[in-house]
Each structure stands twice: as C-alpha cells, then as structure tokens.
Amino acid sequence: MSTGTAPGVVGGLSTLDRFLPVWIGTAMVAGLLLGRLIPGLGDSLAAVEIDGISLPIAIGLLIMMYPVLAKVRYDRLDTVTGDRRLLAGSLLLNWLLGPALMFALAWLLLPDLPEYRTGLIIVGLARCIAMVIIWNDLACGDREAAAVLVALNSIFQVVMFAALGWFYLSVLPGWLGLEQVTIEASPWAIAKSVLIFLGIPLLAGYLTRRFGERAKGRDWYETTLIPRIGPWALYGLLFTIVVLFALQGERITAQPLDVVRIAIPLLAYFAIMWGGGYLLGALMGLGYERTTTLAFTAAGNNFELAIAVAIATYGATSGQALAGVVGPLIEVPVLVGLVYVSLALRHRFRDSGAPVAAGPDHRGTEARA
C-alpha cells in the first residue's frame, strides 16, 4: 500500500488508500450480510481448517502480510536491534502493562459476566504478530522496527503465554479474592500459530527481496516490483475482514447487547495502549516512525491465537470464544481510525526536530514524509 502523506494532502494518495475507511466498512457490512443471508456459510467457513487453524483466515493473513514484509530492508535490522529504548519500551508495554490493563478493565467493566471477562483477559495475553504490520505500514511507521518487535513478541508469546494465562486467570484473582479459572494453552499450539502467521510471510518476504535485488538490483525492486505486489496487502486485509464478519455475523447480530458490553473494555484498552505507546515513544525521543511502530505493536492483539485458545479450552459456542471473536471486530475500525490520528500528528514530530524519514528511501516509490 502506498499511504505516505498526511491527511492534509489526501490528493497525493492512491485511490485504494484515499478510500481505505470505505473499503473496510464495506468489507464489514459485506461479511455480516453474507453471514446472515447465506444459511450455513459461517459453519462452512469454520469447517475449512487444518489442524484447528481456519484456512480462509490463514490465507487472508498471509496475503496481507507478505507484501509489507517484502518491503522491509533486512540489511537494516541491526539499526533496530541496537535501539535498546525501543526494545525495552515494547517489552514493557506488551508484556507488563498490556495484560495487566486488560485484566483490570475486564474485572471493572464485566464483573457480572465471567465468560466474557475471561475471554478478554485471553485476548490481552495474545500480543499481535500479524495485522499490526498493516496498521504500522498505513501509518508510515518504521517497517524494520515493526519486523523486529513482532519477532520479539512471537518469542515471548511462545515462552510466556501459558504462564501469564495461569497468573492472570488463577493466581492473581486468588490473591485478590476473586473468581479463579484455568486455561489450556500448549507451547506447541502457540509456536504453530507463530510459525504460520509470521514465519511463512516473513520467509517469503525475505526471499523475495534477496533474490529480487540479486537479479535486478534494489532500484528495480523498490520502484517496479514493490508497487506491483503492494496492493495485495489491502486485498488480503479486506478478504480477512469479510471472512471474520461472515463467520460470526449471526452471533453478532443475535447478541448485540453482549457485543456492546464486550466492546466497551476493548475500546478503552486499544485507546489506552495506543496512547500510552505514543506518549512513551515521544518521551523517549524515538521520532515519528518508531513511536508509531511502538504504539501500534502495543495496541494490537493476536486474535487468531486468542480465539483458538478460547475454543480449545471452553468450546466454540462459549462466551469466552465470543469475546475473542469480538476482539478483532472492534480492533479493525478502531486502529484504522488511529492510523489517521497518527498521520495527523506527524507535523508535531517534524516541528519538534524528531527524525522523520523523507524521500523514497526504503518506503517505495513515493516520499513518506
């Protein structure tokens, strides 16, 4: 995708980018209508899975992530891994503040709905490794930084998810005199999710750049090939949204009040995590691109993992599973809105003297600043 200018110069955007909210809103409505008007469509889509992983969703996510990861300049990753402020900020937001915030919001706003509360806590534990790459790219964040932070989240997810689930669902509630529950999350199931939804597109993107540059050079790669494959990221995103809403269209429209109750803590969570990430990045002087990356990687969640864990532990028709499903349905429009908020804030970084990339550089054919 070619988004690369602030809203004040919308005329410079491609048609795809200029009407992004329209495309996403249309995809949501289309998914809901398809799920309601075509009997059994949701069940049919849900049945197309391999080893518990939804094949339609997997296909959409892989198509969505590949073009963005093909744009990453992998020879620049060392400039990110050496930024200890960025890495420390990401670990703080994702693995200390994020789960604790979702735990607090779930108990404060859903004290009478234990199934939904548990589902939201599981969502808070599943840090994003997929769709966040799209939001970061749309907001003109640092692609290399996003690749590194997503990889870091993946490692911590495999190692820490089950332990944090046990702590926030059983240990901490016990200390506070609250209701305790259990969770089933095997390290292999989590590793499998990471390998599929991050490993495959990451490897494909790396190999595309390596062999593309070797064959015809970096200039051809970034001015000819990338513009050709770039739009597929949006196509994959829209396809994924249609499938998600079609899968759960009937349940969403049949339980609107429950969806609203679940949505309230989610809205608070996304806003606080994104705002906290933005504030922390600004205070640390990371500059616009890396501040944006920090904010979006903190706000996003791995909905596929959260839904899979909820279904495996509590069942496909459980309230926990519904809470997991509502997660991405709220996240998509909220984070799209935050993309535009982020772009509107770019001039503040420029005015303050923080570094903002200019010129074509590693962003493709058009200037991003």
Coordinates of C-alpha atoms in Angstrom, one line a residue:
M1 CA 0.0 0.0 0.0
S2 CA 1.2 3.4 -0.8
T3 CA -0.1 5.5 2.0
G4 CA 2.5 8.0 2.7
T5 CA 1.2 11.5 3.3
A6 CA -0.7 13.2 6.0
P7 CA -4.5 13.7 5.6
G8 CA -3.9 17.3 4.6
V9 CA -2.6 16.1 1.2
V10 CA -5.1 13.4 0.5
G11 CA -4.9 14.2 -3.2
G12 CA -1.5 12.6 -3.3
L13 CA -2.7 9.2 -2.1
S14 CA -3.7 6.4 -4.4
T15 CA -7.4 5.6 -4.8
L16 CA -7.0 2.5 -2.6
D17 CA -5.5 4.4 0.3
R18 CA -7.7 7.5 0.0
F19 CA -10.9 5.5 0.5
L20 CA -9.5 3.0 3.0
P21 CA -12.2 3.5 5.6
V22 CA -14.8 3.0 2.9
W23 CA -13.3 -0.3 1.7
I24 CA -13.0 -1.6 5.3
G25 CA -16.5 -0.5 6.2
T26 CA -17.9 -2.2 3.0
A27 CA -16.0 -5.4 3.9
M28 CA -17.5 -5.4 7.4
V29 CA -21.0 -4.9 6.1
A30 CA -20.5 -7.5 3.3
G31 CA -19.3 -10.1 5.8
L32 CA -22.2 -9.5 8.1
L33 CA -24.7 -9.7 5.2
L34 CA -23.1 -12.8 3.8
G35 CA -23.2 -14.5 7.2
R36 CA -26.8 -13.6 7.7
L37 CA -28.2 -14.1 4.2
I38 CA -26.4 -17.4 3.2
P39 CA -27.5 -20.2 5.5
G40 CA -24.7 -22.3 6.8
L41 CA -21.9 -20.0 5.4
G42 CA -20.4 -19.4 8.7
D43 CA -20.3 -23.1 9.6
S44 CA -18.9 -23.9 6.2
L45 CA -16.1 -21.4 6.5
A46 CA -15.4 -22.6 10.1
A47 CA -15.2 -26.2 8.8
V48 CA -12.4 -25.4 6.3
E49 CA -9.5 -25.7 8.7
I50 CA -6.2 -27.6 9.0
D51 CA -5.2 -28.8 12.5
G52 CA -7.5 -26.3 14.2
I53 CA -6.4 -23.3 12.0
S54 CA -9.0 -21.6 9.9
L55 CA -7.8 -21.9 6.3
P56 CA -9.7 -18.8 4.9
I57 CA -8.4 -16.6 7.7
A58 CA -4.9 -18.0 7.3
I59 CA -4.9 -17.3 3.6
G60 CA -6.1 -13.8 4.1
L61 CA -3.5 -13.0 6.7
L62 CA -0.7 -14.5 4.7
I63 CA -1.7 -12.5 1.6
M64 CA -2.0 -9.4 3.8
M65 CA 1.4 -9.7 5.4
Y66 CA 3.6 -10.8 2.5
P67 CA 3.8 -7.5 0.5
V68 CA 4.6 -5.5 3.7
L69 CA 7.4 -7.9 4.7
A70 CA 8.7 -7.9 1.2
K71 CA 9.2 -4.1 1.6
V72 CA 11.4 -4.5 4.7
R73 CA 15.1 -3.8 4.2
Y74 CA 16.5 -6.7 6.1
D75 CA 20.0 -5.3 5.9
R76 CA 18.9 -2.5 8.2
L77 CA 17.5 -4.6 11.1
D78 CA 20.7 -4.1 13.1
T79 CA 19.7 -0.4 13.5
V80 CA 16.6 -1.6 15.3
T81 CA 18.1 -4.3 17.4
G82 CA 20.6 -1.8 18.7
D83 CA 17.9 0.6 19.9
R84 CA 17.5 -0.5 23.5
R85 CA 15.0 2.2 24.3
L86 CA 12.6 0.9 21.6
L87 CA 13.0 -2.8 22.6
A88 CA 12.6 -2.0 26.4
G89 CA 9.6 0.1 25.7
S90 CA 8.0 -2.6 23.6
L91 CA 8.6 -5.3 26.3
L92 CA 7.2 -3.0 29.0
L93 CA 4.0 -2.2 27.1
N94 CA 3.3 -5.6 25.6
W95 CA 4.2 -8.0 28.4
L96 CA 3.8 -6.0 31.6
L97 CA 1.2 -3.2 31.0
G98 CA -0.9 -4.8 28.3
P99 CA -2.1 -8.0 30.1
A100 CA -2.4 -6.1 33.4
L101 CA -4.6 -3.4 31.8
M102 CA -6.9 -5.9 30.1
F103 CA -7.2 -7.8 33.4
A104 CA -8.2 -4.6 35.2
L105 CA -10.7 -3.4 32.5
A106 CA -12.3 -6.9 32.3
W107 CA -12.9 -7.1 36.0
L108 CA -14.0 -3.4 36.3
L109 CA -16.4 -3.4 33.4
L110 CA -17.6 -7.0 33.2
P111 CA -17.8 -8.1 36.9
D112 CA -21.1 -9.9 36.2
L113 CA -20.1 -11.7 33.0
P114 CA -17.3 -14.2 33.9
E115 CA -17.2 -15.9 30.5
Y116 CA -16.7 -12.6 28.5
R117 CA -14.3 -11.4 31.2
T118 CA -12.1 -14.5 30.8
G119 CA -12.2 -14.2 27.0
L120 CA -11.0 -10.6 27.2
I121 CA -8.1 -11.5 29.5
I122 CA -7.0 -14.1 27.0
V123 CA -7.2 -11.5 24.2
G124 CA -4.9 -9.3 26.3
L125 CA -2.3 -12.0 26.6
A126 CA -2.1 -12.6 22.9
R127 CA 0.2 -10.0 21.5
C128 CA -0.1 -9.1 17.9
I129 CA 2.1 -10.7 15.3
A130 CA 0.1 -10.2 12.1
M131 CA -2.4 -7.4 11.4
V132 CA -0.3 -4.8 13.3
I133 CA 2.2 -4.9 10.4
I134 CA -0.6 -3.4 8.1
W135 CA -1.6 -0.7 10.6
N136 CA 2.1 0.3 11.1
D137 CA 2.6 0.5 7.3
L138 CA -0.5 2.6 6.7
A139 CA 0.6 5.0 9.4
C140 CA 4.1 5.3 7.9
G141 CA 5.8 3.6 10.8
D142 CA 9.2 2.0 10.7
R143 CA 8.9 -1.3 8.8
E144 CA 12.2 -2.7 10.0
A145 CA 11.3 -1.8 13.6
A146 CA 7.9 -3.5 13.2
A147 CA 9.5 -6.7 11.9
V148 CA 11.9 -6.8 14.9
L149 CA 9.2 -6.0 17.5
V150 CA 6.8 -8.6 16.0
A151 CA 9.5 -11.2 16.1
L152 CA 10.3 -10.3 19.7
N153 CA 6.6 -10.6 20.6
S154 CA 6.5 -14.0 18.9
I155 CA 9.3 -15.4 21.0
F156 CA 7.8 -14.1 24.2
Q157 CA 4.4 -15.4 23.2
V158 CA 5.7 -19.0 22.9
V159 CA 7.6 -18.7 26.2
M160 CA 5.2 -16.7 28.3
F161 CA 1.6 -17.1 27.1
A162 CA 0.7 -20.1 29.2
A163 CA 2.5 -18.8 32.3
L164 CA 0.8 -15.4 32.1
G165 CA -2.6 -17.1 31.5
W166 CA -2.1 -19.1 34.7
F167 CA -1.1 -16.0 36.6
Y168 CA -3.9 -13.7 35.4
L169 CA -6.7 -16.3 35.5
S170 CA -5.8 -18.2 38.6
V171 CA -3.0 -16.8 40.8
L172 CA -3.8 -13.0 40.8
P173 CA -7.6 -13.5 41.2
G174 CA -6.8 -15.8 44.1
W175 CA -4.6 -13.1 45.8
L176 CA -7.4 -10.5 45.3
G177 CA -10.2 -12.9 46.5
L178 CA -11.8 -13.0 43.0
E179 CA -13.1 -16.0 41.0
Q180 CA -10.3 -18.3 39.6
V181 CA -10.4 -20.2 36.3
T182 CA -8.0 -22.3 34.3
I183 CA -6.6 -22.2 30.8
E184 CA -5.2 -24.7 28.4
A185 CA -2.5 -23.4 26.1
S186 CA 0.2 -25.8 24.9
P187 CA 3.5 -24.2 23.8
W188 CA 3.4 -26.2 20.6
A189 CA -0.1 -24.7 19.6
I190 CA 1.3 -21.2 20.2
A191 CA 4.5 -21.9 18.4
K192 CA 2.5 -23.3 15.4
S193 CA 0.4 -20.1 15.3
V194 CA 3.6 -18.0 15.3
L195 CA 5.3 -20.2 12.6
I196 CA 2.3 -20.0 10.3
F197 CA 1.2 -16.4 10.7
L198 CA 4.6 -14.8 11.0
G199 CA 7.2 -17.4 9.8
I200 CA 5.7 -18.1 6.4
P201 CA 5.2 -14.5 5.2
L202 CA 8.5 -13.4 6.8
L203 CA 10.4 -16.0 4.9
A204 CA 8.6 -15.3 1.7
G205 CA 9.2 -11.5 2.0
Y206 CA 12.9 -12.0 2.9
L207 CA 13.5 -14.4 -0.1
T208 CA 11.6 -12.1 -2.5
R209 CA 13.8 -9.2 -1.6
R210 CA 17.0 -11.2 -1.5
F211 CA 16.6 -12.8 -4.9
G212 CA 14.8 -9.8 -6.5
E213 CA 17.7 -7.5 -5.6
R214 CA 20.3 -10.0 -6.6
A215 CA 18.6 -10.5 -10.0
K216 CA 17.8 -6.9 -11.0
G217 CA 19.1 -4.6 -8.2
R218 CA 17.5 -2.6 -5.4
D219 CA 16.3 0.3 -7.6
W220 CA 14.2 -2.1 -9.8
Y221 CA 13.0 -4.0 -6.8
E222 CA 11.6 -0.9 -5.0
T223 CA 10.4 1.1 -8.0
T224 CA 9.0 -1.7 -10.1
L225 CA 8.3 -4.9 -8.1
I226 CA 7.1 -3.4 -4.8
P227 CA 4.4 -1.2 -6.4
R228 CA 3.0 -4.3 -8.2
I229 CA 2.7 -6.5 -5.1
G230 CA 1.9 -3.7 -2.6
P231 CA -1.9 -3.5 -3.2
W232 CA -2.2 -7.2 -2.3
A233 CA -1.8 -6.3 1.3
L234 CA -5.0 -4.4 1.2
Y235 CA -6.8 -7.1 -0.7
G236 CA -5.7 -9.7 1.9
L237 CA -6.9 -7.4 4.7
L238 CA -10.3 -6.9 3.1
F239 CA -10.7 -10.6 2.5
T240 CA -9.8 -11.4 6.1
I241 CA -12.3 -8.9 7.4
V242 CA -15.1 -10.3 5.2
V243 CA -14.4 -13.8 6.4
L244 CA -14.2 -12.8 10.1
F245 CA -17.5 -11.0 9.9
A246 CA -19.2 -13.8 7.9
L247 CA -18.0 -16.4 10.4
Q248 CA -19.7 -14.5 13.3
G249 CA -22.3 -12.4 11.6
E250 CA -25.2 -14.4 13.0
R251 CA -23.9 -14.4 16.6
I252 CA -23.1 -10.7 16.5
T253 CA -26.5 -9.7 15.2
A254 CA -28.3 -12.1 17.5
Q255 CA -26.5 -10.8 20.7
P256 CA -26.0 -7.1 20.1
L257 CA -26.1 -6.1 23.7
D258 CA -23.5 -8.7 24.7
V259 CA -21.3 -7.4 21.8
V260 CA -21.6 -3.8 23.2
R261 CA -20.7 -5.0 26.7
I262 CA -17.6 -6.7 25.3
A263 CA -16.7 -3.7 23.1
I264 CA -16.6 -1.2 25.9
P265 CA -13.4 -2.5 27.6
L266 CA -11.9 -3.3 24.3
L267 CA -12.3 0.3 23.1
A268 CA -10.7 1.5 26.4
Y269 CA -7.9 -1.0 26.0
F270 CA -7.0 0.0 22.4
A271 CA -7.1 3.7 23.2
I272 CA -5.0 3.5 26.3
M273 CA -2.4 1.1 24.9
W274 CA -2.0 3.1 21.7
G275 CA -1.9 6.4 23.5
G276 CA 0.5 5.0 26.1
G277 CA 2.8 3.7 23.4
Y278 CA 2.7 7.1 21.6
L279 CA 3.4 9.0 24.7
L280 CA 6.2 6.7 25.8
G281 CA 7.8 6.9 22.3
A282 CA 7.6 10.7 22.3
L283 CA 9.1 11.0 25.8
M284 CA 12.0 8.7 24.8
G285 CA 12.6 10.8 21.6
L286 CA 12.2 7.9 19.2
G287 CA 10.9 10.0 16.4
Y288 CA 7.7 9.7 14.5
E289 CA 8.3 6.4 12.7
R290 CA 9.5 4.3 15.7
T291 CA 7.0 6.0 18.0
T292 CA 4.2 4.9 15.6
T293 CA 5.5 1.4 15.5
L294 CA 5.8 1.2 19.2
A295 CA 2.2 2.4 19.6
F296 CA 0.6 0.1 17.1
T297 CA 2.5 -3.0 18.2
A298 CA 1.4 -2.3 21.8
A299 CA -2.3 -1.8 20.8
G300 CA -2.8 -4.8 18.5
N301 CA -3.6 -8.4 19.6
N302 CA -3.2 -11.9 18.1
F303 CA -6.9 -12.6 17.7
E304 CA -6.3 -15.9 15.9
L305 CA -4.4 -17.3 18.9
A306 CA -6.9 -15.9 21.4
I307 CA -9.8 -17.4 19.6
A308 CA -8.0 -20.8 19.2
V309 CA -7.2 -20.9 22.9
A310 CA -10.7 -19.9 24.0
I311 CA -12.3 -22.6 21.7
A312 CA -9.8 -25.3 22.8
T313 CA -10.4 -24.6 26.5
Y314 CA -14.1 -23.6 26.7
G315 CA -15.7 -24.6 23.4
A316 CA -16.7 -22.9 20.1
T317 CA -20.0 -21.7 21.4
S318 CA -18.7 -20.4 24.7
G319 CA -18.8 -16.8 25.9
Q320 CA -15.0 -16.8 26.0
A321 CA -14.9 -17.6 22.3
L322 CA -17.4 -14.9 21.5
A323 CA -15.2 -12.4 23.4
G324 CA -12.2 -13.5 21.4
V325 CA -14.2 -13.0 18.1
V326 CA -15.4 -9.5 19.0
G327 CA -11.8 -8.5 19.7
P328 CA -10.7 -8.1 16.0
L329 CA -14.2 -6.8 15.0
I330 CA -13.6 -3.9 17.3
E331 CA -9.8 -3.6 16.7
V332 CA -10.1 -3.2 13.0
P333 CA -12.2 0.0 12.8
V334 CA -10.5 1.5 16.0
L335 CA -7.0 1.0 14.7
V336 CA -7.9 2.2 11.2
G337 CA -9.1 5.4 13.0
L338 CA -5.9 5.6 14.9
V339 CA -3.9 5.4 11.7
Y340 CA -5.4 8.7 10.6
V341 CA -4.8 10.2 14.1
S342 CA -1.2 9.1 13.9
L343 CA -0.8 10.7 10.4
A344 CA -2.3 13.9 11.7
L345 CA 0.3 14.0 14.5
R346 CA 3.3 13.8 12.1
H347 CA 3.9 17.5 11.9
R348 CA 4.4 17.7 15.7
F349 CA 7.4 15.4 15.4
R350 CA 8.7 17.4 12.5
D351 CA 8.3 20.7 14.4
S352 CA 10.0 19.3 17.4
G353 CA 13.0 18.2 15.4
A354 CA 12.5 14.5 15.9
P355 CA 13.7 12.5 12.9
V356 CA 11.1 11.7 10.2
A357 CA 12.1 9.9 7.1
A358 CA 12.0 11.9 3.9
G359 CA 12.3 10.9 0.2
P360 CA 11.7 7.5 -1.3
D361 CA 14.3 5.7 0.9
H362 CA 13.0 2.3 1.9
R363 CA 9.4 3.2 1.6
G364 CA 8.9 2.5 -2.1
T365 CA 8.3 4.9 -4.9
E366 CA 6.7 7.8 -3.1
A367 CA 8.0 10.1 -0.4
R368 CA 6.7 9.2 3.0
A369 CA 7.3 12.5 4.8

